[in-house]
mmCIF file of C-alpha atoms and ligand atoms in Angstrom:
data_model
loop_
_atom_site.group_PDB
_atom_site.id
_atom_site.type_symbol
_atom_site.label_atom_id
_atom_site.label_comp_id
_atom_site.label_asym_id
_atom_site.label_seq_id
_atom_site.Cartn_x
_atom_site.Cartn_y
_atom_site.Cartn_z
ATOM 1 C CA UNK A 1334 10.035 39.306 -39.840
ATOM 2 C CA UNK A 1335 8.098 38.951 -36.483
ATOM 3 C CA UNK A 1336 6.992 35.312 -36.345
ATOM 4 C CA UNK A 1337 3.748 34.452 -34.844
ATOM 5 C CA UNK A 1338 3.352 30.754 -35.326
ATOM 6 C CA UNK A 1339 4.400 28.145 -32.717
ATOM 7 C CA UNK A 1340 6.482 25.818 -35.438
ATOM 8 C CA UNK A 1341 8.433 29.066 -36.719
ATOM 9 C CA UNK A 1342 9.010 30.466 -33.199
ATOM 10 C CA UNK A 1343 10.248 27.052 -31.810
ATOM 11 C CA UNK A 1344 12.749 26.756 -34.931
ATOM 12 C CA UNK A 1345 13.872 30.229 -35.524
ATOM 13 C CA UNK A 1346 14.464 31.825 -31.999
ATOM 14 C CA UNK A 1347 18.238 31.545 -31.628
ATOM 15 C CA UNK A 1348 21.068 33.440 -30.109
ATOM 16 C CA UNK A 1349 23.049 35.816 -31.716
ATOM 17 C CA UNK A 1350 25.232 34.523 -34.427
ATOM 18 C CA UNK A 1351 28.989 34.472 -33.573
ATOM 19 C CA UNK A 1352 31.858 35.852 -35.697
ATOM 20 C CA UNK A 1353 32.079 32.373 -37.194
ATOM 21 C CA UNK A 1354 28.744 32.364 -38.989
ATOM 22 C CA UNK A 1355 27.409 29.234 -37.550
ATOM 23 C CA UNK A 1356 23.898 27.771 -38.566
ATOM 24 C CA UNK A 1357 23.283 25.751 -35.523
ATOM 25 C CA UNK A 1358 23.664 27.526 -32.329
ATOM 26 C CA UNK A 1359 27.228 26.530 -30.671
ATOM 27 C CA UNK A 1360 27.422 25.434 -26.750
ATOM 28 C CA UNK A 1361 28.604 28.146 -24.648
ATOM 29 C CA UNK A 1362 30.451 25.935 -22.270
ATOM 30 C CA UNK A 1363 32.022 28.856 -20.130
ATOM 31 C CA UNK A 1364 31.631 29.682 -16.336
ATOM 32 C CA UNK A 1365 32.083 33.368 -16.596
ATOM 33 C CA UNK A 1366 31.960 36.088 -19.218
ATOM 34 C CA UNK A 1367 34.686 38.638 -19.814
ATOM 35 C CA UNK A 1368 34.207 42.260 -19.189
ATOM 36 C CA UNK A 1369 35.401 45.050 -21.697
ATOM 37 C CA UNK A 1370 36.543 47.327 -18.867
ATOM 38 C CA UNK A 1371 36.048 48.099 -15.333
ATOM 39 C CA UNK A 1372 33.373 50.271 -16.091
ATOM 40 C CA UNK A 1373 31.582 47.576 -18.258
ATOM 41 C CA UNK A 1374 31.825 45.263 -15.287
ATOM 42 C CA UNK A 1375 30.494 47.619 -12.941
ATOM 43 C CA UNK A 1376 27.597 48.401 -15.234
ATOM 44 C CA UNK A 1377 26.689 44.502 -15.541
ATOM 45 C CA UNK A 1378 26.657 44.081 -11.847
ATOM 46 C CA UNK A 1379 24.302 47.193 -11.437
ATOM 47 C CA UNK A 1380 21.883 46.076 -14.050
ATOM 48 C CA UNK A 1381 22.713 49.321 -16.072
ATOM 49 C CA UNK A 1382 23.281 47.077 -19.172
ATOM 50 C CA UNK A 1383 22.038 43.606 -20.358
ATOM 51 C CA UNK A 1384 24.846 41.038 -20.529
ATOM 52 C CA UNK A 1385 26.317 37.793 -19.239
ATOM 53 C CA UNK A 1386 28.379 37.798 -16.082
ATOM 54 C CA UNK A 1387 28.594 34.091 -14.993
ATOM 55 C CA UNK A 1388 26.710 30.889 -15.770
ATOM 56 C CA UNK A 1389 24.831 30.770 -12.440
ATOM 57 C CA UNK A 1390 23.107 34.051 -13.453
ATOM 58 C CA UNK A 1391 22.746 33.417 -17.309
ATOM 59 C CA UNK A 1392 24.318 31.850 -20.257
ATOM 60 C CA UNK A 1393 23.553 32.256 -24.136
ATOM 61 C CA UNK A 1394 22.402 28.486 -24.462
ATOM 62 C CA UNK A 1395 19.931 28.961 -21.487
ATOM 63 C CA UNK A 1396 18.942 32.327 -22.414
ATOM 64 C CA UNK A 1397 17.938 30.846 -25.921
ATOM 65 C CA UNK A 1398 15.958 28.155 -24.531
ATOM 66 C CA UNK A 1399 14.034 30.445 -22.062
ATOM 67 C CA UNK A 1400 13.402 33.184 -24.679
ATOM 68 C CA UNK A 1401 11.875 30.445 -26.913
ATOM 69 C CA UNK A 1402 9.805 29.330 -24.027
ATOM 70 C CA UNK A 1403 8.461 32.656 -23.158
ATOM 71 C CA UNK A 1404 7.322 33.123 -26.968
ATOM 72 C CA UNK A 1405 5.745 29.850 -26.935
ATOM 73 C CA UNK A 1406 3.921 30.257 -23.561
ATOM 74 C CA UNK A 1407 3.114 34.144 -23.809
ATOM 75 C CA UNK A 1408 5.231 34.815 -20.911
ATOM 76 C CA UNK A 1409 7.447 38.135 -20.403
ATOM 77 C CA UNK A 1410 10.499 36.358 -19.058
ATOM 78 C CA UNK A 1411 11.868 33.445 -16.946
ATOM 79 C CA UNK A 1412 14.617 31.178 -15.932
ATOM 80 C CA UNK A 1413 15.932 27.658 -16.720
ATOM 81 C CA UNK A 1414 16.771 25.332 -13.892
ATOM 82 C CA UNK A 1415 18.603 22.157 -13.673
ATOM 83 C CA UNK A 1416 15.542 19.892 -13.361
ATOM 84 C CA UNK A 1417 11.764 20.379 -13.096
ATOM 85 C CA UNK A 1418 11.836 20.056 -9.344
ATOM 86 C CA UNK A 1419 14.245 23.072 -8.835
ATOM 87 C CA UNK A 1420 11.678 24.850 -10.879
ATOM 88 C CA UNK A 1421 8.737 23.898 -8.763
ATOM 89 C CA UNK A 1422 10.861 24.607 -5.732
ATOM 90 C CA UNK A 1423 11.874 27.857 -6.582
ATOM 91 C CA UNK A 1424 8.655 29.086 -8.186
ATOM 92 C CA UNK A 1425 6.987 28.513 -4.765
ATOM 93 C CA UNK A 1426 9.892 29.312 -2.202
ATOM 94 C CA UNK A 1427 10.449 32.790 -3.818
ATOM 95 C CA UNK A 1428 7.042 33.856 -2.825
ATOM 96 C CA UNK A 1429 6.558 32.576 0.740
ATOM 97 C CA UNK A 1430 7.833 33.213 4.123
ATOM 98 C CA UNK A 1431 7.224 31.657 7.437
ATOM 99 C CA UNK A 1432 3.537 31.943 8.449
ATOM 100 C CA UNK A 1433 2.326 31.705 4.980
ATOM 101 C CA UNK A 1434 0.247 29.187 3.092
ATOM 102 C CA UNK A 1435 -0.222 27.364 -0.240
ATOM 103 C CA UNK A 1436 -3.329 25.952 -1.734
ATOM 104 C CA UNK A 1437 -2.296 23.021 -3.889
ATOM 105 C CA UNK A 1438 -4.324 20.355 -5.966
ATOM 106 C CA UNK A 1439 -3.984 16.866 -4.141
ATOM 107 C CA UNK A 1440 -2.646 15.068 -7.198
ATOM 108 C CA UNK A 1441 0.511 17.163 -7.499
ATOM 109 C CA UNK A 1442 3.807 15.215 -8.739
ATOM 110 C CA UNK A 1443 5.329 12.878 -5.980
ATOM 111 C CA UNK A 1444 8.349 15.608 -5.082
ATOM 112 C CA UNK A 1445 6.142 18.512 -5.028
ATOM 113 C CA UNK A 1446 4.036 16.692 -2.483
ATOM 114 C CA UNK A 1447 7.316 16.129 -0.355
ATOM 115 C CA UNK A 1448 8.120 19.919 -0.844
ATOM 116 C CA UNK A 1449 4.656 20.882 0.345
ATOM 117 C CA UNK A 1450 4.245 18.159 3.166
ATOM 118 C CA UNK A 1451 7.955 17.784 4.599
ATOM 119 C CA UNK A 1452 10.169 20.590 3.649
ATOM 120 C CA UNK A 1453 7.926 23.620 3.634
ATOM 121 C CA UNK A 1454 6.433 22.952 7.201
ATOM 122 C CA UNK A 1455 10.070 23.006 8.700
ATOM 123 C CA UNK A 1456 10.022 26.649 7.432
ATOM 124 C CA UNK A 1457 6.612 27.515 8.597
ATOM 125 C CA UNK A 1458 4.878 27.396 5.183
ATOM 126 C CA UNK A 1459 1.590 25.245 5.698
ATOM 127 C CA UNK A 1460 -0.529 24.020 2.680
ATOM 128 C CA UNK A 1461 -4.155 22.709 1.973
ATOM 129 C CA UNK A 1462 -4.806 20.228 -0.723
ATOM 130 C CA UNK A 1463 -7.872 20.351 -2.497
ATOM 131 C CA UNK A 1464 -9.406 17.496 -4.619
ATOM 132 C CA UNK A 1465 -9.549 18.344 -8.336
ATOM 133 C CA UNK A 1466 -12.877 17.137 -8.708
ATOM 134 C CA UNK A 1467 -14.185 19.717 -6.285
ATOM 135 C CA UNK A 1468 -13.084 23.148 -7.708
ATOM 136 C CA UNK A 1469 -15.438 25.110 -5.644
ATOM 137 C CA UNK A 1470 -13.158 23.763 -2.623
ATOM 138 C CA UNK A 1471 -10.230 26.061 -3.848
ATOM 139 C CA UNK A 1472 -11.955 29.078 -2.577
ATOM 140 C CA UNK A 1473 -12.897 27.545 0.570
ATOM 141 C CA UNK A 1474 -9.142 26.673 1.083
ATOM 142 C CA UNK A 1475 -8.060 30.262 0.765
ATOM 143 C CA UNK A 1476 -7.047 31.845 4.020
ATOM 144 C CA UNK A 1477 -5.873 35.276 4.872
ATOM 145 C CA UNK A 1478 -2.054 33.926 4.704
ATOM 146 C CA UNK A 1479 -2.458 32.143 1.437
ATOM 147 C CA UNK A 1480 -0.179 33.367 -1.166
ATOM 148 C CA UNK A 1481 -0.379 30.815 -4.118
ATOM 149 C CA UNK A 1482 -2.401 28.351 -5.807
ATOM 150 C CA UNK A 1483 -0.489 25.571 -7.056
ATOM 151 C CA UNK A 1484 -1.939 23.127 -9.503
ATOM 152 C CA UNK A 1485 -1.218 20.402 -12.339
ATOM 153 C CA UNK A 1486 -3.721 20.087 -15.320
ATOM 154 C CA UNK A 1487 -4.058 17.280 -16.610
ATOM 155 C CA UNK A 1488 -3.366 15.633 -13.178
ATOM 156 C CA UNK A 1489 -0.736 12.631 -13.052
ATOM 157 C CA UNK A 1490 -1.568 9.927 -13.429
ATOM 158 C CA UNK A 1491 -5.618 10.262 -13.093
ATOM 159 C CA UNK A 1492 -5.847 12.931 -15.903
ATOM 160 C CA UNK A 1493 -8.305 14.987 -14.258
ATOM 161 C CA UNK A 1494 -8.418 18.488 -15.588
ATOM 162 C CA UNK A 1495 -8.781 21.800 -13.639
ATOM 163 C CA UNK A 1496 -10.518 25.023 -15.193
ATOM 164 C CA UNK A 1497 -7.364 27.101 -15.300
ATOM 165 C CA UNK A 1498 -9.533 30.148 -16.318
ATOM 166 C CA UNK A 1499 -11.580 29.676 -13.344
ATOM 167 C CA UNK A 1500 -8.539 29.401 -10.770
ATOM 168 C CA UNK A 1501 -6.910 32.398 -12.318
ATOM 169 C CA UNK A 1502 -9.924 34.477 -11.727
ATOM 170 C CA UNK A 1503 -10.256 33.142 -8.150
ATOM 171 C CA UNK A 1504 -6.400 33.915 -7.718
ATOM 172 C CA UNK A 1505 -7.070 37.514 -9.065
ATOM 173 C CA UNK A 1506 -10.287 37.899 -6.688
ATOM 174 C CA UNK A 1507 -8.013 37.046 -3.633
ATOM 175 C CA UNK A 1508 -4.999 38.864 -4.995
ATOM 176 C CA UNK A 1509 -2.854 35.545 -4.646
ATOM 177 C CA UNK A 1510 -0.676 34.026 -7.237
ATOM 178 C CA UNK A 1511 -1.668 30.940 -9.658
ATOM 179 C CA UNK A 1512 1.258 28.593 -10.351
ATOM 180 C CA UNK A 1513 0.572 25.806 -12.802
ATOM 181 C CA UNK A 1514 2.795 23.148 -13.615
ATOM 182 C CA UNK A 1515 2.351 22.581 -17.410
ATOM 183 C CA UNK A 1516 4.654 19.696 -17.876
ATOM 184 C CA UNK A 1517 1.963 16.907 -19.130
ATOM 185 C CA UNK A 1518 0.660 19.477 -21.649
ATOM 186 C CA UNK A 1519 3.687 21.423 -22.766
ATOM 187 C CA UNK A 1520 3.392 24.694 -24.223
ATOM 188 C CA UNK A 1521 2.191 23.074 -27.663
ATOM 189 C CA UNK A 1522 -1.092 21.968 -26.020
ATOM 190 C CA UNK A 1523 -2.032 24.386 -23.182
ATOM 191 C CA UNK A 1524 -0.791 27.905 -22.345
ATOM 192 C CA UNK A 1525 -1.844 28.647 -18.591
ATOM 193 C CA UNK A 1526 -0.469 32.380 -18.756
ATOM 194 C CA UNK A 1527 -2.807 33.057 -21.651
ATOM 195 C CA UNK A 1528 -5.592 31.718 -19.594
ATOM 196 C CA UNK A 1529 -4.650 33.796 -16.722
ATOM 197 C CA UNK A 1530 -2.054 32.221 -14.522
ATOM 198 C CA UNK A 1531 0.781 34.221 -13.209
ATOM 199 C CA UNK A 1532 3.450 31.461 -13.118
ATOM 200 C CA UNK A 1533 3.998 28.506 -15.406
ATOM 201 C CA UNK A 1534 6.542 25.794 -14.296
ATOM 202 C CA UNK A 1535 8.040 22.891 -16.290
ATOM 203 C CA UNK A 1536 9.950 19.883 -16.238
ATOM 204 C CA UNK A 1537 11.866 19.974 -19.495
ATOM 205 C CA UNK A 1538 13.044 16.413 -18.788
ATOM 206 C CA UNK A 1539 9.785 15.022 -20.183
ATOM 207 C CA UNK A 1540 8.246 16.129 -23.473
ATOM 208 C CA UNK A 1541 10.754 19.205 -24.108
ATOM 209 C CA UNK A 1542 13.752 17.023 -24.270
ATOM 210 C CA UNK A 1543 11.366 14.208 -25.513
ATOM 211 C CA UNK A 1544 13.889 11.529 -25.757
ATOM 212 C CA UNK A 1545 14.879 10.527 -22.158
ATOM 213 C CA UNK A 1546 18.292 12.277 -22.203
ATOM 214 C CA UNK A 1547 18.713 15.204 -19.814
ATOM 215 C CA UNK A 1548 17.042 16.636 -16.869
ATOM 216 C CA UNK A 1549 15.812 20.238 -16.791
ATOM 217 C CA UNK A 1550 13.147 22.823 -16.140
ATOM 218 C CA UNK A 1551 11.994 26.347 -16.290
ATOM 219 C CA UNK A 1552 9.790 29.135 -14.578
ATOM 220 C CA UNK A 1553 8.131 31.622 -16.878
ATOM 221 C CA UNK A 1554 6.327 34.788 -15.616
ATOM 222 C CA UNK A 1555 5.816 38.433 -15.647
ATOM 223 C CA UNK A 1556 8.805 40.838 -15.202
ATOM 224 C CA UNK A 1557 7.258 42.155 -12.042
ATOM 225 C CA UNK A 1558 7.205 38.639 -10.281
ATOM 226 C CA UNK A 1559 10.307 37.467 -11.810
ATOM 227 C CA UNK A 1560 12.417 39.794 -9.400
ATOM 228 C CA UNK A 1561 11.877 37.667 -6.549
ATOM 229 C CA UNK A 1562 12.362 34.317 -8.423
ATOM 230 C CA UNK A 1563 15.728 35.825 -10.038
ATOM 231 C CA UNK A 1564 17.141 37.012 -6.819
ATOM 232 C CA UNK A 1565 16.520 33.360 -5.027
ATOM 233 C CA UNK A 1566 17.740 31.603 -8.286
ATOM 234 C CA UNK A 1567 20.984 33.653 -8.670
ATOM 235 C CA UNK A 1568 21.982 33.238 -5.100
ATOM 236 C CA UNK A 1569 21.130 29.553 -4.448
ATOM 237 C CA UNK A 1570 22.203 28.011 -7.969
ATOM 238 C CA UNK A 1571 19.685 25.575 -9.417
ATOM 239 C CA UNK A 1572 21.186 26.713 -12.710
ATOM 240 C CA UNK A 1573 20.767 24.561 -15.929
ATOM 241 C CA UNK A 1574 23.962 23.265 -17.591
ATOM 242 C CA UNK A 1575 24.516 25.206 -20.710
ATOM 243 C CA UNK A 1576 25.011 21.736 -22.572
ATOM 244 C CA UNK A 1577 21.684 20.736 -21.362
ATOM 245 C CA UNK A 1578 20.389 24.216 -22.253
ATOM 246 C CA UNK A 1579 21.621 23.543 -25.926
ATOM 247 C CA UNK A 1580 20.046 20.125 -26.094
ATOM 248 C CA UNK A 1581 16.703 21.166 -24.680
ATOM 249 C CA UNK A 1582 16.660 24.484 -26.889
ATOM 250 C CA UNK A 1583 17.227 22.166 -29.953
ATOM 251 C CA UNK A 1584 14.585 19.815 -28.709
ATOM 252 C CA UNK A 1585 11.960 22.597 -28.673
ATOM 253 C CA UNK A 1586 12.401 22.888 -32.404
ATOM 254 C CA UNK A 1587 10.600 19.694 -33.071
ATOM 255 C CA UNK A 1588 8.069 19.849 -30.169
ATOM 256 C CA UNK A 1589 4.977 20.538 -32.247
ATOM 257 C CA UNK A 1590 5.910 17.640 -34.587
ATOM 258 C CA UNK A 1591 6.582 15.232 -31.956
ATOM 259 C CA UNK A 1592 3.457 16.374 -29.960
ATOM 260 C CA UNK A 1593 1.273 15.836 -32.873
ATOM 261 C CA UNK A 1594 2.205 12.126 -33.186
ATOM 262 C CA UNK A 1595 2.407 11.633 -29.539
ATOM 263 C CA UNK A 1596 -1.056 12.869 -29.310
ATOM 264 C CA UNK A 1597 -2.431 11.006 -32.310
ATOM 265 C CA UNK A 1598 -0.845 7.718 -31.037
ATOM 266 C CA UNK A 1599 -2.365 8.389 -27.669
ATOM 267 C CA UNK A 1600 -5.839 9.083 -28.833
ATOM 268 C CA UNK A 1601 -5.641 6.155 -31.057
ATOM 269 C CA UNK A 1602 -4.620 4.050 -28.008
ATOM 270 C CA UNK A 1603 -7.300 5.088 -25.996
ATOM 271 C CA UNK A 1604 -10.059 4.428 -28.311
ATOM 272 C CA UNK A 1605 -8.659 0.905 -28.985
ATOM 273 C CA UNK A 1606 -8.460 0.217 -25.127
ATOM 274 C CA UNK A 1607 -12.117 1.220 -24.979
ATOM 275 C CA UNK A 1608 -12.933 -1.617 -26.983
ATOM 276 C CA UNK A 1609 -11.101 -4.495 -24.879
ATOM 277 C CA UNK A 1610 -13.168 -6.442 -22.406
ATOM 278 C CA UNK A 1611 -9.837 -6.575 -19.923
ATOM 279 C CA UNK A 1612 -10.110 -3.007 -19.517
ATOM 280 C CA UNK A 1613 -12.557 -1.498 -16.834
ATOM 281 C CA UNK A 1614 -12.198 2.146 -18.042
ATOM 282 C CA UNK A 1615 -9.889 4.335 -19.973
ATOM 283 C CA UNK A 1616 -9.192 7.909 -19.276
ATOM 284 C CA UNK A 1617 -8.073 10.273 -21.881
ATOM 285 C CA UNK A 1618 -8.920 14.120 -22.176
ATOM 286 C CA UNK A 1619 -10.068 14.071 -25.764
ATOM 287 C CA UNK A 1620 -12.343 11.041 -25.506
ATOM 288 C CA UNK A 1621 -15.967 12.010 -25.350
ATOM 289 C CA UNK A 1622 -16.319 9.652 -22.267
ATOM 290 C CA UNK A 1623 -13.683 11.752 -20.112
ATOM 291 C CA UNK A 1624 -16.008 13.775 -17.573
ATOM 292 C CA UNK A 1625 -14.387 17.038 -18.354
ATOM 293 C CA UNK A 1626 -14.282 16.446 -22.305
ATOM 294 C CA UNK A 1627 -15.798 20.066 -23.074
ATOM 295 C CA UNK A 1628 -13.270 21.722 -20.697
ATOM 296 C CA UNK A 1629 -10.506 19.523 -22.311
ATOM 297 C CA UNK A 1630 -11.755 20.911 -25.847
ATOM 298 C CA UNK A 1631 -11.676 24.362 -24.452
ATOM 299 C CA UNK A 1632 -8.088 24.880 -22.654
ATOM 300 C CA UNK A 1633 -6.098 22.147 -24.564
ATOM 301 C CA UNK A 1634 -4.933 22.194 -28.332
ATOM 302 C CA UNK A 1635 -4.676 18.093 -28.121
ATOM 303 C CA UNK A 1636 -5.602 15.487 -25.589
ATOM 304 C CA UNK A 1637 -1.816 14.766 -24.772
ATOM 305 C CA UNK A 1638 0.192 11.844 -24.865
ATOM 306 C CA UNK A 1639 -0.578 10.154 -21.532
ATOM 307 C CA UNK A 1640 -3.495 7.459 -21.309
ATOM 308 C CA UNK A 1641 -4.486 5.969 -18.178
ATOM 309 C CA UNK A 1642 -6.775 2.777 -17.881
ATOM 310 C CA UNK A 1643 -7.993 0.278 -15.318
ATOM 311 C CA UNK A 1644 -6.922 -3.450 -16.001
ATOM 312 C CA UNK A 1645 -9.655 -5.697 -14.680
ATOM 313 C CA UNK A 1646 -8.457 -7.821 -11.629
ATOM 314 C CA UNK A 1647 -6.853 -5.115 -9.443
ATOM 315 C CA UNK A 1648 -3.330 -4.934 -8.269
ATOM 316 C CA UNK A 1649 -2.293 -8.465 -9.576
ATOM 317 C CA UNK A 1650 -3.582 -7.857 -12.972
ATOM 318 C CA UNK A 1651 -2.013 -4.600 -13.017
ATOM 319 C CA UNK A 1652 1.410 -6.116 -12.146
ATOM 320 C CA UNK A 1653 0.736 -9.153 -14.699
ATOM 321 C CA UNK A 1654 0.034 -6.765 -17.469
ATOM 322 C CA UNK A 1655 3.391 -4.864 -16.746
ATOM 323 C CA UNK A 1656 5.323 -8.067 -16.749
ATOM 324 C CA UNK A 1657 4.038 -9.140 -19.894
ATOM 325 C CA UNK A 1658 5.036 -6.081 -21.997
ATOM 326 C CA UNK A 1659 7.638 -7.080 -24.492
ATOM 327 C CA UNK A 1660 8.202 -3.543 -26.333
ATOM 328 C CA UNK A 1661 6.834 -0.826 -24.054
ATOM 329 C CA UNK A 1662 9.475 -0.071 -21.305
ATOM 330 C CA UNK A 1663 8.975 -0.034 -17.505
ATOM 331 C CA UNK A 1664 10.649 2.830 -16.332
ATOM 332 C CA UNK A 1665 9.901 6.008 -14.226
ATOM 333 C CA UNK A 1666 10.244 8.525 -16.649
ATOM 334 C CA UNK A 1667 7.401 9.917 -19.113
ATOM 335 C CA UNK A 1668 7.293 11.918 -22.486
ATOM 336 C CA UNK A 1669 9.988 9.886 -24.515
ATOM 337 C CA UNK A 1670 10.035 8.611 -27.922
ATOM 338 C CA UNK A 1671 9.614 5.045 -26.444
ATOM 339 C CA UNK A 1672 6.334 3.909 -25.066
ATOM 340 C CA UNK A 1673 6.314 3.631 -21.246
ATOM 341 C CA UNK A 1674 3.902 1.910 -18.763
ATOM 342 C CA UNK A 1675 3.726 2.702 -15.307
ATOM 343 C CA UNK A 1676 1.609 0.839 -12.618
ATOM 344 C CA UNK A 1677 1.287 3.484 -9.925
ATOM 345 C CA UNK A 1678 -0.376 1.711 -7.090
ATOM 346 C CA UNK A 1679 2.587 -0.674 -6.744
ATOM 347 C CA UNK A 1680 5.331 1.827 -7.665
ATOM 348 C CA UNK A 1681 5.131 5.540 -7.734
ATOM 349 C CA UNK A 1682 2.117 5.857 -5.171
ATOM 350 C CA UNK A 1683 3.054 2.523 -3.377
ATOM 351 C CA UNK A 1684 3.789 4.376 0.033
ATOM 352 C CA UNK A 1685 0.308 5.750 0.101
ATOM 353 C CA UNK A 1686 -2.545 4.093 1.979
ATOM 354 C CA UNK A 1687 -5.521 2.596 -0.404
ATOM 355 C CA UNK A 1688 -7.782 5.488 0.847
ATOM 356 C CA UNK A 1689 -4.899 8.126 -0.186
ATOM 357 C CA UNK A 1690 -4.405 6.577 -3.361
ATOM 358 C CA UNK A 1691 -8.200 6.541 -4.450
ATOM 359 C CA UNK A 1692 -8.292 10.122 -3.361
ATOM 360 C CA UNK A 1693 -5.897 11.119 -6.154
ATOM 361 C CA UNK A 1694 -7.694 8.619 -8.574
ATOM 362 C CA UNK A 1695 -5.249 5.675 -8.414
ATOM 363 C CA UNK A 1696 -7.317 2.535 -8.433
ATOM 364 C CA UNK A 1697 -5.373 -0.823 -7.944
ATOM 365 C CA UNK A 1698 -5.273 -1.750 -11.302
ATOM 366 C CA UNK A 1699 -4.652 1.513 -13.042
ATOM 367 C CA UNK A 1700 -1.974 1.547 -15.631
ATOM 368 C CA UNK A 1701 -0.454 4.921 -17.081
ATOM 369 C CA UNK A 1702 0.782 4.636 -20.626
ATOM 370 C CA UNK A 1703 3.136 7.557 -21.979
ATOM 371 C CA UNK A 1704 2.647 6.958 -25.639
ATOM 372 C CA UNK A 1705 5.603 7.193 -27.585
ATOM 373 C CA UNK A 1706 6.564 7.539 -31.146
ATOM 374 C CA UNK A 1707 6.747 3.814 -32.222
ATOM 375 C CA UNK A 1708 4.188 2.836 -34.998
ATOM 376 C CA UNK A 1709 0.741 2.858 -33.415
ATOM 377 C CA UNK A 1710 0.296 -0.775 -34.705
ATOM 378 C CA UNK A 1711 2.994 -1.935 -32.604
ATOM 379 C CA UNK A 1712 2.173 -0.114 -29.335
ATOM 380 C CA UNK A 1713 -1.281 -1.536 -29.727
ATOM 381 C CA UNK A 1714 -0.079 -5.223 -30.290
ATOM 382 C CA UNK A 1715 2.189 -5.056 -27.343
ATOM 383 C CA UNK A 1716 -0.574 -3.675 -25.145
ATOM 384 C CA UNK A 1717 -3.143 -6.424 -26.602
ATOM 385 C CA UNK A 1718 -1.132 -9.136 -25.715
ATOM 386 C CA UNK A 1719 -0.232 -8.024 -22.197
ATOM 387 C CA UNK A 1720 -3.842 -7.362 -21.482
ATOM 388 C CA UNK A 1721 -4.571 -10.972 -22.769
ATOM 389 C CA UNK A 1722 -1.898 -12.357 -20.466
ATOM 390 C CA UNK A 1723 -3.365 -10.081 -17.474
ATOM 391 C CA UNK A 1724 -6.626 -12.053 -17.081
ATOM 392 C CA UNK A 1725 -5.023 -15.436 -17.581
ATOM 393 C CA UNK A 1726 -4.198 -16.117 -13.887
ATOM 394 C CA UNK A 1727 -7.487 -14.594 -12.816
ATOM 395 C CA UNK A 1728 -9.826 -17.280 -13.862
HETATM 396 C C1 LIG B 1056 8.519 14.966 -13.769
HETATM 397 C C2 LIG B 1056 7.707 16.008 -13.168
HETATM 398 C C3 LIG B 1056 8.250 16.913 -12.411
HETATM 399 C C4 LIG B 1056 9.745 16.950 -11.899
HETATM 400 O O1 LIG B 1056 10.598 17.139 -12.978
HETATM 401 P P1 LIG B 1056 12.189 16.654 -12.889
HETATM 402 O O2 LIG B 1056 12.912 17.238 -14.181
HETATM 403 O O3 LIG B 1056 12.203 15.194 -12.757
HETATM 404 O O4 LIG B 1056 12.688 17.177 -11.604
HETATM 405 C C5 LIG B 1056 7.404 17.728 -11.885
HETATM 406 N N1 LIG B 1056 6.114 17.808 -12.236
HETATM 407 C C6 LIG B 1056 5.590 16.861 -13.103
HETATM 408 C C7 LIG B 1056 4.156 17.072 -13.436
HETATM 409 C C8 LIG B 1056 6.533 16.067 -13.787
HETATM 410 O O5 LIG B 1056 5.951 15.103 -14.392
#
């Protein structure tokens, strides 16, 4: 029976049952796979038959995870990686050579920024950043040697959106690739490939695992583009551990249920924050006050689990707010069952100058909340008392 609904695909896509008739997929903890004969080995190595050879190439647990993700994202094929950053790096490195150029949104994830600004220049690959609030600048940034546009939407932590359909058309017009890091939205909320993107990249560490346990990533694309990615990945070894592949595939079974509640909590928290005097502004894609509310409704199924807001009183009030939280955790992860608070200006983006921070939408008192799965009343209560505390030393 062909399954078309997200929930059923996520639950029912499973590696082939073994002779033991297990109901839940086992963990294939093996580095290599045996050959039936010398001829079989030769056929496998020459791509004449499908099958596993060595876990750096493929493994049933990782294959199950990837197959599921392909169905959920509408991709033809893909590969699982040991971390989100391995996916980001591979998905770009596979398509560039010395002299090439990448256009990216300025608000990319921190380590993606380091790849573009510190590592790629060593190998002669340059980039141009575009501010997400100036979409018309993407076309201006494209040069004859541009190979790819790389973006994140919603952006981190400012939650600005990029019109993926618009960028896909632009990429096609210039015969270059559009690569979207879909980590914040997850395939449940947004499907960039269905909107025209050529490559979708993920950090599975976040909502896919969803419980702060393992690192993982994935690259999903067309069969045609996959050849270059597979060649690079097979021979450089960013492979996902089968154990992590097993955890991540299991976790996808509950992604839809978790995302529904994450997003319900986040929307309720965002609405609550809008009523608070201690808060300068709140940003959440599904609040009508979001400048791109219409676009959010068009390209996202729900608003996501991340809410950002500005505490009145700048950097000191932001710090006091974090120090006053009693339940929410201070940690650098996101996409966990546990609600997590981050003050970007004093932590993740503290090495940037104030001007650079403002360019990516990080004002001094900006707090990012990754809304968890605790009861919303407890989340609100903790945040409310920390907000009150944040203003005490100001007056
Ligand atoms: C966390 C994250 C990454 C990196 O993923 P890791 O699994 O930590 O390597 C990349 N992009 C975004 C948007 C992220 O949030």
